[in-house]
């Protein structure tokens, strides 16, 4: 992402040219050069998986989890009421990449297949930008596989890792043109590490080889990572944070200008495994989280002590990621990328440590799960701007197109963000959904739906064997969602339900509501 | 051929059993074409798994002393496949079912009782696995029985192998 040539650049380019003449350069063969002059800013989207805004000191969290993010915010647009449209990776990442709500892109269940094959951020920028994406989350990478033809660079998800499922990695490479079906068949079925694998012998060989490699690496890094190395259980991927962030920095520095880069880090997703420098840093912190009433939906029945302990480890992991983020920003600054790049920091969804529940594999739509950070730093920006309007992940695509001087397609559901060219609309409503077990081919019957409007949030939970639950909260007065208002504000409850119904009726697949 | 027949029976049957175990959940959110694609990959990969395992056993037979495996490959090889299958099934069951149960038992039972239960369980499993191999070497009647079963197992070759080849063809076409 460079605009000018230094002496060092000249020597590097000369070296690469000789190398490419001799053996063919990887860069020249895989990265297409954009057709337009590089007057537009680079766009770098950094997504931290499972990063809840409710755990960021920037948004008032009592533990100092994110000093580097706070410093970055001092030169950025900070969106205080930004929300993910789903509570887990598949729907929310697909929304971020397509600008559609989940009920319109269709990827709201366990199948990461968005029905927007030609309507996505990479297609929208492809003619004007070099497009690159690196994702560490297997489920998000499934989505990306569908947009491969619009990507100039798409390193495999284990590119900077120590080890991962060898059979899945092999299948991913061999069946490169049919990645989604191959992944559903291999990683989700034949070699599944989460449930009963369909393969009797190879799945065991895969598990044992992964286990053996993991043991070797865990021993090697025991000093550095006292709780074990960071790990993605989706594909048995083990990694150390520093090589991943360094790899990403090298990737960004090597891209031509202008480029659109989408970077999706696995951390701070569970299991929470901070570096030794961050392990235990919040063990003696005096702040204690509020104890909230148990929620029967998705109930795990965890004790408050267990939830508090998991929360502390998550916060320590987050502090580690924040430090790596700080290093990444410094590397970009040293290479001049901060001067010609718009940098976006956000997340796909949050994490819950309350009401007897830990995690995000549940049907709940509470704020720790949906309230995610959004920070946008434009090239050379040195002032902070705080925006308190309701915004959604679907707004990113139109905003970036607008910032790049490109037309916003009519199919985009999101709006240009306020502060960056969008209008200030206090009456705007935004939505979120969870319906993991539903078919995207039939009307939804079992779901969690939320509508946000002004300071109010209405949530409807509709599941088999559970009484239909409607919850209304005033987030301005009650950000912890403890004071349920639907019985006291029946008119408002009905109005919001009507608005939710009206928007859902426009969906590609109707919802029984 | 007998050894391959048993490998095919074990590998394909296990995959199909779990395929149908998952099917109701897939029907909730996958299209018929998606499910057919999974079936194609399942058959293709099961065929490859069977062939590679057969190659592994042939290499083992070539390396080991003749009387251990090579001289009576059609009976001892088949028993080895059974033993390996039983072992793999037990390990997978342990991972998927028994280990969580053991964790629960650990909470419920005093330490000593749990250890004794686990040791007894392990001895039973070991004897179940080793008995056929011993019987085949010492009891000619048992070896005859194995051969008779082999004939029946070969029937599955005509069912599963064409499915595997069909799956392989679909997979190749999808990846062209």
PDB file of C-alpha atoms in Angstrom, chain B residues 25 36 39 52 55 81 89 94 101 105-106 116 118 125 134 139 150 152 162 176:
ATOM      1  CA  UNK B  25     -30.615 -31.631  11.134  1.00  0.00           C
ATOM      2  CA  UNK B  36     -26.377 -34.798  -2.378  1.00  0.00           C
ATOM      3  CA  UNK B  39     -23.206 -37.648   0.004  1.00  0.00           C
ATOM      4  CA  UNK B  52      -5.505 -46.344   1.406  1.00  0.00           C
ATOM      5  CA  UNK B  55      -2.540 -50.366   0.903  1.00  0.00           C
ATOM      6  CA  UNK B  81      -9.611 -55.164  10.067  1.00  0.00           C
ATOM      7  CA  UNK B  89     -15.048 -47.392  17.287  1.00  0.00           C
ATOM      8  CA  UNK B  94     -14.660 -42.796  24.275  1.00  0.00           C
ATOM      9  CA  UNK B 101     -19.545 -39.661  31.237  1.00  0.00           C
ATOM     10  CA  UNK B 105     -18.660 -40.249  37.176  1.00  0.00           C
ATOM     11  CA  UNK B 106     -15.536 -38.693  38.589  1.00  0.00           C
ATOM     12  CA  UNK B 116     -11.297 -50.014  39.535  1.00  0.00           C
ATOM     13  CA  UNK B 118     -12.103 -48.198  34.439  1.00  0.00           C
ATOM     14  CA  UNK B 125     -12.428 -54.430  25.900  1.00  0.00           C
ATOM     15  CA  UNK B 134      -6.293 -66.010  19.080  1.00  0.00           C
ATOM     16  CA  UNK B 139      -9.455 -73.048  16.028  1.00  0.00           C
ATOM     17  CA  UNK B 150     -16.039 -62.972   3.938  1.00  0.00           C
ATOM     18  CA  UNK B 152     -21.180 -62.457   2.510  1.00  0.00           C
ATOM     19  CA  UNK B 162     -20.019 -48.240  -7.401  1.00  0.00           C
ATOM     20  CA  UNK B 176     -13.153 -29.002 -12.666  1.00  0.00           C
TER      21      UNK B 176
END
